[in-house]
PDB file of C-alpha atoms and ligand atoms in Angstrom:
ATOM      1  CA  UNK N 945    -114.055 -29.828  31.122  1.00  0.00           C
ATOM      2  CA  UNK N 946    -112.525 -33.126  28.906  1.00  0.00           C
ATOM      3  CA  UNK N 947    -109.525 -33.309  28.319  1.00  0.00           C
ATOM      4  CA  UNK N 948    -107.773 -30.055  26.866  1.00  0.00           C
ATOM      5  CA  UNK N 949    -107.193 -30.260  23.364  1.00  0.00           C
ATOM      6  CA  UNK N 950    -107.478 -26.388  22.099  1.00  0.00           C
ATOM      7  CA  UNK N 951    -106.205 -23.604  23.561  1.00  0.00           C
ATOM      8  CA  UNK N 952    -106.224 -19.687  23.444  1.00  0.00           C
ATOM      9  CA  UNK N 953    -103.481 -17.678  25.602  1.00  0.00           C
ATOM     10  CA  UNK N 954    -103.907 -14.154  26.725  1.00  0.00           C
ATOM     11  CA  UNK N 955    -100.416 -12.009  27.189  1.00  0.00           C
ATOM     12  CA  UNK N 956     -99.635  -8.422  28.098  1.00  0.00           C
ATOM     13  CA  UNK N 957     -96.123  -8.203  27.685  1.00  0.00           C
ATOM     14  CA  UNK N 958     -92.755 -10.804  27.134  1.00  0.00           C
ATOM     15  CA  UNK N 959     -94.688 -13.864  26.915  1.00  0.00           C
ATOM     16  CA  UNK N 960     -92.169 -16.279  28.237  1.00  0.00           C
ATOM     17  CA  UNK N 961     -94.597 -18.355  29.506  1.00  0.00           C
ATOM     18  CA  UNK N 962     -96.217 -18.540  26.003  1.00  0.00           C
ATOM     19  CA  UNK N 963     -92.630 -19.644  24.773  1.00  0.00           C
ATOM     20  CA  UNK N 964     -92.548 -21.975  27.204  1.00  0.00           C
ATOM     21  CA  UNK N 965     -95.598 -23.503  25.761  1.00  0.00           C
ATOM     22  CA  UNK N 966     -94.838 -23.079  22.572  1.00  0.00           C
ATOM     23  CA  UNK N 967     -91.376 -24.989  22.684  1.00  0.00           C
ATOM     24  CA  UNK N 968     -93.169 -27.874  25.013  1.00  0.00           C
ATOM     25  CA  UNK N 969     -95.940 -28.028  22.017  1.00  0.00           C
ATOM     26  CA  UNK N 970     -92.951 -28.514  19.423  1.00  0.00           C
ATOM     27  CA  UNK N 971     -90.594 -30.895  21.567  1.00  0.00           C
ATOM     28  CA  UNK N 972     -93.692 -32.902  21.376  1.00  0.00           C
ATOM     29  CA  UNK N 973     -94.279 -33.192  25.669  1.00  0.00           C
ATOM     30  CA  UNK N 974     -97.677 -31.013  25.104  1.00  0.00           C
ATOM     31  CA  UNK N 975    -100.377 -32.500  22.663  1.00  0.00           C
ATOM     32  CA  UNK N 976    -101.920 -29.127  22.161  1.00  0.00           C
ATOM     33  CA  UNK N 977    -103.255 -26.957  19.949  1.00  0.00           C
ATOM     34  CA  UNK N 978    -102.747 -23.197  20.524  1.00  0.00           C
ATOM     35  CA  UNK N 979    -105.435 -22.395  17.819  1.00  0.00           C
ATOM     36  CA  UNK N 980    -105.133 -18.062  18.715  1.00  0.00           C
ATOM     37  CA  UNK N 981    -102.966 -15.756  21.323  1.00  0.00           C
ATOM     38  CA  UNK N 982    -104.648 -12.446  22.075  1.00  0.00           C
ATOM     39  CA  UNK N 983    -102.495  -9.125  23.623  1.00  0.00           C
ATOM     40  CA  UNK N 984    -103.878  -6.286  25.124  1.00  0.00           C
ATOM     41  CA  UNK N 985    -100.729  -4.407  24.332  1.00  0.00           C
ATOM     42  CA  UNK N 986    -100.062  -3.752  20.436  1.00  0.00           C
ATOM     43  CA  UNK N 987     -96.233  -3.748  21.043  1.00  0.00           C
ATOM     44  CA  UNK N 988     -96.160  -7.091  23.661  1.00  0.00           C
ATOM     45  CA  UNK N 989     -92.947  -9.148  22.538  1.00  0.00           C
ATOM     46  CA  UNK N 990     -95.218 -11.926  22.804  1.00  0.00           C
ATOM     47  CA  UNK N 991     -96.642 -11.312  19.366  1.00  0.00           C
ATOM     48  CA  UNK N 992     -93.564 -12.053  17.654  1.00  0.00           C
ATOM     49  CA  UNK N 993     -92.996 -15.499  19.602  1.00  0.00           C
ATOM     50  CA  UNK N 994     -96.847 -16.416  18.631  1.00  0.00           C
ATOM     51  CA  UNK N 995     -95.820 -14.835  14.720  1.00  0.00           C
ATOM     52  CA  UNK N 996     -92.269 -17.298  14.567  1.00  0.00           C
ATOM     53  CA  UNK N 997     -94.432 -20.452  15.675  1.00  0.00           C
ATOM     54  CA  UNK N 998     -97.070 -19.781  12.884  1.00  0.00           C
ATOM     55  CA  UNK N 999     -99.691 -18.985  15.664  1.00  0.00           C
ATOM     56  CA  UNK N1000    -102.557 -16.706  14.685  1.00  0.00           C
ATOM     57  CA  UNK N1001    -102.572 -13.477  16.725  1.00  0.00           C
ATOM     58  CA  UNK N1002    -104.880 -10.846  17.424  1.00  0.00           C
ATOM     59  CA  UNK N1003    -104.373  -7.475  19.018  1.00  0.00           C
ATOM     60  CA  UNK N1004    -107.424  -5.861  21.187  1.00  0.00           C
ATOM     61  CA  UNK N1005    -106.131  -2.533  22.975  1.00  0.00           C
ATOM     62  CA  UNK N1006    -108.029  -1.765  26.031  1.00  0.00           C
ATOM     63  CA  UNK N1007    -107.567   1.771  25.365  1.00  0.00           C
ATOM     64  CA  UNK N1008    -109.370   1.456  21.654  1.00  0.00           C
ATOM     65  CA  UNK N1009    -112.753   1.243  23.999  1.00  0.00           C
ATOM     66  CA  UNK N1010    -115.092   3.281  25.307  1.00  0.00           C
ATOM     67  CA  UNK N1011    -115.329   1.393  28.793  1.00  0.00           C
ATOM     68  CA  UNK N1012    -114.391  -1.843  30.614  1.00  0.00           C
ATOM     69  CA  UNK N1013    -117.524  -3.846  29.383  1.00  0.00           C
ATOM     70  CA  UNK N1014    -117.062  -2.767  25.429  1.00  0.00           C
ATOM     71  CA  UNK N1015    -113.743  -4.037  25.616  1.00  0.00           C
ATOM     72  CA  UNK N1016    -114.659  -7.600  27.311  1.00  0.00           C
ATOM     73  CA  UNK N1017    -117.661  -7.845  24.927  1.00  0.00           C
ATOM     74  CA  UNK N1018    -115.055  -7.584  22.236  1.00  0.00           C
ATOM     75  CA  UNK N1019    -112.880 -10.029  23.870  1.00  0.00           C
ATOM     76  CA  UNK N1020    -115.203 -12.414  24.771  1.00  0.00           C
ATOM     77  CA  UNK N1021    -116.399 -12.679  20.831  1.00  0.00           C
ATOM     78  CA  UNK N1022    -112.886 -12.740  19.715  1.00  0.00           C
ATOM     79  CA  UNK N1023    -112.405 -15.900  22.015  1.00  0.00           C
ATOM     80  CA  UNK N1024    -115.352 -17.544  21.097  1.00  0.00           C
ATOM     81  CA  UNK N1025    -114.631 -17.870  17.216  1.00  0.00           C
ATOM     82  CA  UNK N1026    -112.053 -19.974  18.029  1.00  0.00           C
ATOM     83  CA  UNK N1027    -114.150 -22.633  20.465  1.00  0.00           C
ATOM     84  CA  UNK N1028    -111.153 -23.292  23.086  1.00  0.00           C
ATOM     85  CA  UNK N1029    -111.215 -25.740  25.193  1.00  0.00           C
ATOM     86  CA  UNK N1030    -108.966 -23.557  27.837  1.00  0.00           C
ATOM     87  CA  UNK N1031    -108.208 -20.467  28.198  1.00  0.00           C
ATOM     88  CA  UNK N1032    -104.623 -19.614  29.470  1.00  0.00           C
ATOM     89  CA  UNK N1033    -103.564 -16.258  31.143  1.00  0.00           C
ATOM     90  CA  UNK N1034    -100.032 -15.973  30.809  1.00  0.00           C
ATOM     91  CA  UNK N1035     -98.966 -12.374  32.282  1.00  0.00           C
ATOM     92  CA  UNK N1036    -102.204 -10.691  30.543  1.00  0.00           C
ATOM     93  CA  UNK N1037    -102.422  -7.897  33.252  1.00  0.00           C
ATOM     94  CA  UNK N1038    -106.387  -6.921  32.546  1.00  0.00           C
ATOM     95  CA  UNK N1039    -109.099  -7.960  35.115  1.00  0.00           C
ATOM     96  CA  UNK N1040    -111.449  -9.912  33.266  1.00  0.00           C
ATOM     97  CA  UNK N1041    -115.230  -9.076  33.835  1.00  0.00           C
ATOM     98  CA  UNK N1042    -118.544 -10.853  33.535  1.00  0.00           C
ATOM     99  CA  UNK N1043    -118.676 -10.909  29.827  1.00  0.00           C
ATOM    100  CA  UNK N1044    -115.765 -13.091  29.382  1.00  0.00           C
ATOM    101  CA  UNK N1045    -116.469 -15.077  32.689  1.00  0.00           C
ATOM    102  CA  UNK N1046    -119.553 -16.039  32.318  1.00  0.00           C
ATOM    103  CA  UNK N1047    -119.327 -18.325  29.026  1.00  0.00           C
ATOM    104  CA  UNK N1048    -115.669 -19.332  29.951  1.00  0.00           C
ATOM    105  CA  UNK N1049    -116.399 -19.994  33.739  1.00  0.00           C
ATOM    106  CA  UNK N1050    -114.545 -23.089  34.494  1.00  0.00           C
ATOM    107  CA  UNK N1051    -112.450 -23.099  31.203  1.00  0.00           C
ATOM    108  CA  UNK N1052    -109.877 -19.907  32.142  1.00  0.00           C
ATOM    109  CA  UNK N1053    -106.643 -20.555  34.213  1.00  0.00           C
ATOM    110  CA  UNK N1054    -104.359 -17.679  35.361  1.00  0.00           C
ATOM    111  CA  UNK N1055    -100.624 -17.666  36.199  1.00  0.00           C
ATOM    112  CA  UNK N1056    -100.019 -15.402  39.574  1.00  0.00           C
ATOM    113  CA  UNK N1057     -96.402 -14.626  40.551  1.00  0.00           C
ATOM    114  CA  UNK N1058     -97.740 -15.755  44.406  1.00  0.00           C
ATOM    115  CA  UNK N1059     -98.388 -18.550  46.632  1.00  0.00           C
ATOM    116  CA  UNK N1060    -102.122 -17.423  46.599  1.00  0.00           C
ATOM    117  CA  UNK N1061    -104.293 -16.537  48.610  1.00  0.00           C
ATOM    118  CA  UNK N1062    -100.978 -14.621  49.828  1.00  0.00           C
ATOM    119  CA  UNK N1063    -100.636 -11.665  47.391  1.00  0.00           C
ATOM    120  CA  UNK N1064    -103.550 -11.039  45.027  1.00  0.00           C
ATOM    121  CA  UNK N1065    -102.635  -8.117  42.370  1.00  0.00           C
ATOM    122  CA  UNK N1066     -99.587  -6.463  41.920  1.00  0.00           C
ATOM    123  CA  UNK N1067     -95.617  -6.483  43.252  1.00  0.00           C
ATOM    124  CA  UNK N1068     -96.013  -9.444  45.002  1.00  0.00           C
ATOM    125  CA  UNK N1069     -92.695 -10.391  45.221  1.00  0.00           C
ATOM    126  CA  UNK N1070     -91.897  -7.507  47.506  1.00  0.00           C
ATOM    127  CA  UNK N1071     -94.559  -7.387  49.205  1.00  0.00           C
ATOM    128  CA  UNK N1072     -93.027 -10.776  50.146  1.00  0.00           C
ATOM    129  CA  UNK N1073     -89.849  -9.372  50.678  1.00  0.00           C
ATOM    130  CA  UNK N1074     -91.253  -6.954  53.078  1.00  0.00           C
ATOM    131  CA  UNK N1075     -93.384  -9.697  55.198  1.00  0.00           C
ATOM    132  CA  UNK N1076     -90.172 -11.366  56.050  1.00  0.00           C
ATOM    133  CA  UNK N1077     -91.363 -14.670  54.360  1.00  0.00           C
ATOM    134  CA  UNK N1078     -89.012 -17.376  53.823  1.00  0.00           C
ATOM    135  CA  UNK N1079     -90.474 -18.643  50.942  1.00  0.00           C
ATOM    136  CA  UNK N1080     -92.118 -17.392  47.541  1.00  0.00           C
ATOM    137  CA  UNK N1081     -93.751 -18.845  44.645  1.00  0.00           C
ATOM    138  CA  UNK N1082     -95.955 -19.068  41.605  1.00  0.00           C
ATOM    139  CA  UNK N1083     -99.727 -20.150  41.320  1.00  0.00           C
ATOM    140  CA  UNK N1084    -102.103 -21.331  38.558  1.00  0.00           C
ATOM    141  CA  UNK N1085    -105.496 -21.082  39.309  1.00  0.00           C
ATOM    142  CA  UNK N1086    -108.725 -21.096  37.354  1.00  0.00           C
ATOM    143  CA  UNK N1087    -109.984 -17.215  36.993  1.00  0.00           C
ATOM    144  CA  UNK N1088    -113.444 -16.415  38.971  1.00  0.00           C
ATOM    145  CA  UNK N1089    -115.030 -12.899  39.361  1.00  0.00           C
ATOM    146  CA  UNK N1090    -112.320 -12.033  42.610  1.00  0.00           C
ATOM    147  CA  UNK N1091    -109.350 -11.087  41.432  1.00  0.00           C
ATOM    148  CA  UNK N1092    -106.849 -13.668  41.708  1.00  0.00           C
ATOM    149  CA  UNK N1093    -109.509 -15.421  44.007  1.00  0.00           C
ATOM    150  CA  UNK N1094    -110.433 -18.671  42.350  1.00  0.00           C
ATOM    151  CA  UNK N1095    -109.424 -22.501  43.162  1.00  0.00           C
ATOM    152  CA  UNK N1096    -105.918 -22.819  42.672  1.00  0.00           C
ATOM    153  CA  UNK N1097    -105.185 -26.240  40.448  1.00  0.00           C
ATOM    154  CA  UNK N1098    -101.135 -25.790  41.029  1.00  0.00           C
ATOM    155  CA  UNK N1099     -98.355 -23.756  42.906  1.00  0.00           C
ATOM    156  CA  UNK N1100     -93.869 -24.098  42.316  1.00  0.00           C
ATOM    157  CA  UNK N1101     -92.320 -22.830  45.561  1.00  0.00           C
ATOM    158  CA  UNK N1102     -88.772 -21.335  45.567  1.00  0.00           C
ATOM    159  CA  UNK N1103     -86.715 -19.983  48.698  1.00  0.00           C
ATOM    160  CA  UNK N1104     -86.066 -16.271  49.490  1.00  0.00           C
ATOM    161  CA  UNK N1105     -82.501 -15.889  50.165  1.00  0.00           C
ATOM    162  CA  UNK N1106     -81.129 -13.460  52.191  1.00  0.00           C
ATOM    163  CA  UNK N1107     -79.609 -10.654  49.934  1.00  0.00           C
ATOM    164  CA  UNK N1108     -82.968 -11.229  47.424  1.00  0.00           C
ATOM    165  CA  UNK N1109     -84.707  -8.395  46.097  1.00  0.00           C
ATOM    166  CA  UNK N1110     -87.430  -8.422  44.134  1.00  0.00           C
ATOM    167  CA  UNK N1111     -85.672  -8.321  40.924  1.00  0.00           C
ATOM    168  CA  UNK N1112     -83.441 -11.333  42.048  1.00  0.00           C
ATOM    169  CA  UNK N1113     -86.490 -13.084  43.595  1.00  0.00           C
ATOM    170  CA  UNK N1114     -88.249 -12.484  40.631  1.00  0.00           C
ATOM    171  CA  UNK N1115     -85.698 -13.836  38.385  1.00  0.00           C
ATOM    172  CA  UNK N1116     -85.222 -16.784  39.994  1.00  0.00           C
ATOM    173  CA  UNK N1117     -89.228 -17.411  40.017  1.00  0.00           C
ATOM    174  CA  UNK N1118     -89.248 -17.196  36.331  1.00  0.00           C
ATOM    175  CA  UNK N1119     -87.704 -20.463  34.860  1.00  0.00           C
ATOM    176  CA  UNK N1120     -90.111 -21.989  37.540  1.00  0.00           C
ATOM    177  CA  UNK N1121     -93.512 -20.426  36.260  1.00  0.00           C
ATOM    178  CA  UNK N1122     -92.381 -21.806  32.724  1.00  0.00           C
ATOM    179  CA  UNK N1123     -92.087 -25.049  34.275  1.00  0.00           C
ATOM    180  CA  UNK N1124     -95.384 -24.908  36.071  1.00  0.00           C
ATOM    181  CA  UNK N1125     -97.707 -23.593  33.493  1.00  0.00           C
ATOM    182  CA  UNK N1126     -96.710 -26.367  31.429  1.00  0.00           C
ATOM    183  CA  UNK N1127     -96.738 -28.808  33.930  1.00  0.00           C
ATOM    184  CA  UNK N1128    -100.247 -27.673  34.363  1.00  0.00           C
ATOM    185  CA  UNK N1129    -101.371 -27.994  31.428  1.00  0.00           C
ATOM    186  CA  UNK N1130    -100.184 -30.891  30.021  1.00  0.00           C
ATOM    187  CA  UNK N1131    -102.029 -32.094  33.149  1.00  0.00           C
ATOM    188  CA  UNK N1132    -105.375 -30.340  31.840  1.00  0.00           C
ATOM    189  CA  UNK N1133    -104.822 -32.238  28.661  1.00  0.00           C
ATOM    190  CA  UNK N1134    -105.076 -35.908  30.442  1.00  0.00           C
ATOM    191  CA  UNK N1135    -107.718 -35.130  33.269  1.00  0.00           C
ATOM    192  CA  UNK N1136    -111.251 -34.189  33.144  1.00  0.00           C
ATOM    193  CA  UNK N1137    -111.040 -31.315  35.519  1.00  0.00           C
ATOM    194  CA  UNK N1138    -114.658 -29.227  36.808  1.00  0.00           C
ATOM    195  CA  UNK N1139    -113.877 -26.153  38.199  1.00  0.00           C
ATOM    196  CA  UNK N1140    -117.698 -24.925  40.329  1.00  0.00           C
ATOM    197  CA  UNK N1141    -118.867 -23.555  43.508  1.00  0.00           C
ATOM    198  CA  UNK N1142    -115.377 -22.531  44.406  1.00  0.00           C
ATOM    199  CA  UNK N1143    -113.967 -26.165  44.238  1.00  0.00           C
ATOM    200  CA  UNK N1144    -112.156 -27.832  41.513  1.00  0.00           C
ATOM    201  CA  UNK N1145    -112.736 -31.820  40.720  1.00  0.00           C
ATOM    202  CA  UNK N1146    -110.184 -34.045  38.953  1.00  0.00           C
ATOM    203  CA  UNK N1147    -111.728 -36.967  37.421  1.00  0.00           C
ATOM    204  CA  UNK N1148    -114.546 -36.576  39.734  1.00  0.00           C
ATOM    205  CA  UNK N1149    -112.613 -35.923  42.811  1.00  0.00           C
ATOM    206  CA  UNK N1150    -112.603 -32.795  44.631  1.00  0.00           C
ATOM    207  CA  UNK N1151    -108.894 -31.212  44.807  1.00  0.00           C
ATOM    208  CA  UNK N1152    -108.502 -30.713  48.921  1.00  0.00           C
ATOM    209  CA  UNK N1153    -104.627 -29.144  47.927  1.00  0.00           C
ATOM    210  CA  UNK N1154    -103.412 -27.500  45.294  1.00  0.00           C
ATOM    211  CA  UNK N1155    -100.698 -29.967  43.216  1.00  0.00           C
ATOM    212  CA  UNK N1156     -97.263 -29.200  43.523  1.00  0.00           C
ATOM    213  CA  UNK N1157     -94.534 -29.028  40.524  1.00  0.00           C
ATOM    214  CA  UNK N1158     -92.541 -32.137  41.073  1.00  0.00           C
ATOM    215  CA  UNK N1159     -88.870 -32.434  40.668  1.00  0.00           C
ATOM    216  CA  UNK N1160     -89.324 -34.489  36.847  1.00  0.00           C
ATOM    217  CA  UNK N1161     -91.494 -31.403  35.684  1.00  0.00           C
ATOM    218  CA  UNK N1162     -95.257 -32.909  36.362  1.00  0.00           C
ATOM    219  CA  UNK N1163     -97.694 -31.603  38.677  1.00  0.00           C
ATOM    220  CA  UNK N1164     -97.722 -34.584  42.062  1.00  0.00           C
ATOM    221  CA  UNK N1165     -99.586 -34.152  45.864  1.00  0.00           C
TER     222      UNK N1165
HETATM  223  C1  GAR S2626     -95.298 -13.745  34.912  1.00  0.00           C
HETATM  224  O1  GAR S2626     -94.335 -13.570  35.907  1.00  0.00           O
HETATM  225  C2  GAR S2626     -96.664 -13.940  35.524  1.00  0.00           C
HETATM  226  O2  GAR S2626     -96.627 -14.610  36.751  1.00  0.00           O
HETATM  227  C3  GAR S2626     -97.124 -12.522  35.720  1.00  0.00           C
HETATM  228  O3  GAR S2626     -96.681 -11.836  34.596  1.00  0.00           O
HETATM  229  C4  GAR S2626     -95.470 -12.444  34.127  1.00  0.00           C
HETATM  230  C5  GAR S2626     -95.604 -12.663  32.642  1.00  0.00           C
HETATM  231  O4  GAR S2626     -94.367 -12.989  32.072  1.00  0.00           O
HETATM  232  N1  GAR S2626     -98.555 -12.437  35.828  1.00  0.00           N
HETATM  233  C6  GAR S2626     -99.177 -11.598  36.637  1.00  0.00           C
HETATM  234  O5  GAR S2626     -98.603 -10.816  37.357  1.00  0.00           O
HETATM  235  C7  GAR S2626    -100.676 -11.692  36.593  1.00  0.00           C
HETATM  236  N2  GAR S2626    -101.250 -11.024  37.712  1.00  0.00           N
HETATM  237  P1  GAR S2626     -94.287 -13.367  30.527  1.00  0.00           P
HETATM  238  O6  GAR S2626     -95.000 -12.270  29.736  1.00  0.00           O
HETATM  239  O7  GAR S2626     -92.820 -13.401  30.246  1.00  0.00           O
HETATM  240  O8  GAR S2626     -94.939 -14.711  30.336  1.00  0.00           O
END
């Protein structure tokens, strides 16, 4: 994949993280074009933050279909219209099947509320709670057939504290998953980045660990 230049984002529900996008887009840190954001939901908040910035939205509700497949087959068109060069899932809480993977493999990222591979799917942050773990965190990671399975490009850590639950922990993870998916994509829009065979390649080079968010908001080793 060049450079990022175009870019569609899938939401579910708040879309904070597609504010967070948004406002790095129009403080000029992002040189991106978010050409389409697509929800799932017909009442996701998110479709008012795309409406404000002028961004063209689209609703597809899963339920509208007769099965899984019909609704990815819809999907998958509805992305391809638009030619992105990335696809971003930002809290859009469908598994994604084969019709949509195949002709984006490589070209999807996902943002996970984890420090995968701990804690594919849902309430991760207490299931973190409830390991005892001492710290928690956020992931982006390009989206394969396994859920929440594929080469992770980035991860933000944050502590657990000791009276934390998980709507605390959770709380305190958001400002930093704004941060990251941001960070991570500006990065996609200065590297070439391959994402095969379970391994991702920046500028060539295979990624041995996922970057970290860096105290000045970019992604470093
Ligand atoms: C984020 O916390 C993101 O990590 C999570 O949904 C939230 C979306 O928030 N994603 C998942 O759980 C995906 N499995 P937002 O709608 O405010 O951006």
């Amino acid at each position: 994949m060049n450079p990022v230049r175009k870019a569609t984002v899938l939401i579910s529900g708040t879309g904070s993280n597609l504010q967070a996008l948004i406002d790095a887009v129009a403080s000029g840190r992002l040189d991106l074009d978010i050409v389409h954001v697509i929800s799932n939901v017909a009442d996701a908040p998110g479709l008012q933050r795309a409406e404000r910035a002028g961004i063209r939205s689209s609703i597809l509700e899963h339920g509208r279909f007769a099965d899984r497949a019909d609704f990815d087959a819809a999907l998958a068109l509805l992305m391809a219209a638009d030619a992105p060069d990335l696809v971003i899932l930002a809290g859009f809480m469908r598994i994604i099947g084969d019709a949509v993977l195949e002709p984006f493999a490589g070209r999807m990222i996902n943002l996970h509320p984890a420090l995968l591979p701990k804690y594919r799917g849902v309430n991760t942050y207490q299931r973190a709670l409830d390991a005892g773990d001492d710290i928690h965190g956020a992931s982006i990671h390009f989206v394969t057939a396994e859920l929440d399975g594929g080469p992770v490009l980035s991860q933000v850590e944050i502590p657990i504290l000791g009276d934390d639950d998980a709507t605390t922990l959770a709380a305190r993870l958001g400002p930093k998953e704004h941060e990251l998916v941001v960070a991570s994509v500006e990065f996609l829009t200065r590297h070439a980045v391959e994402c095969g065979d379970g391994t991702i390649k920046i500028d060539g080079k295979p990624l041995a660990t996922p970057y970290r968010l860096q105290a000045d908001g970019t992604l470093g080793a």
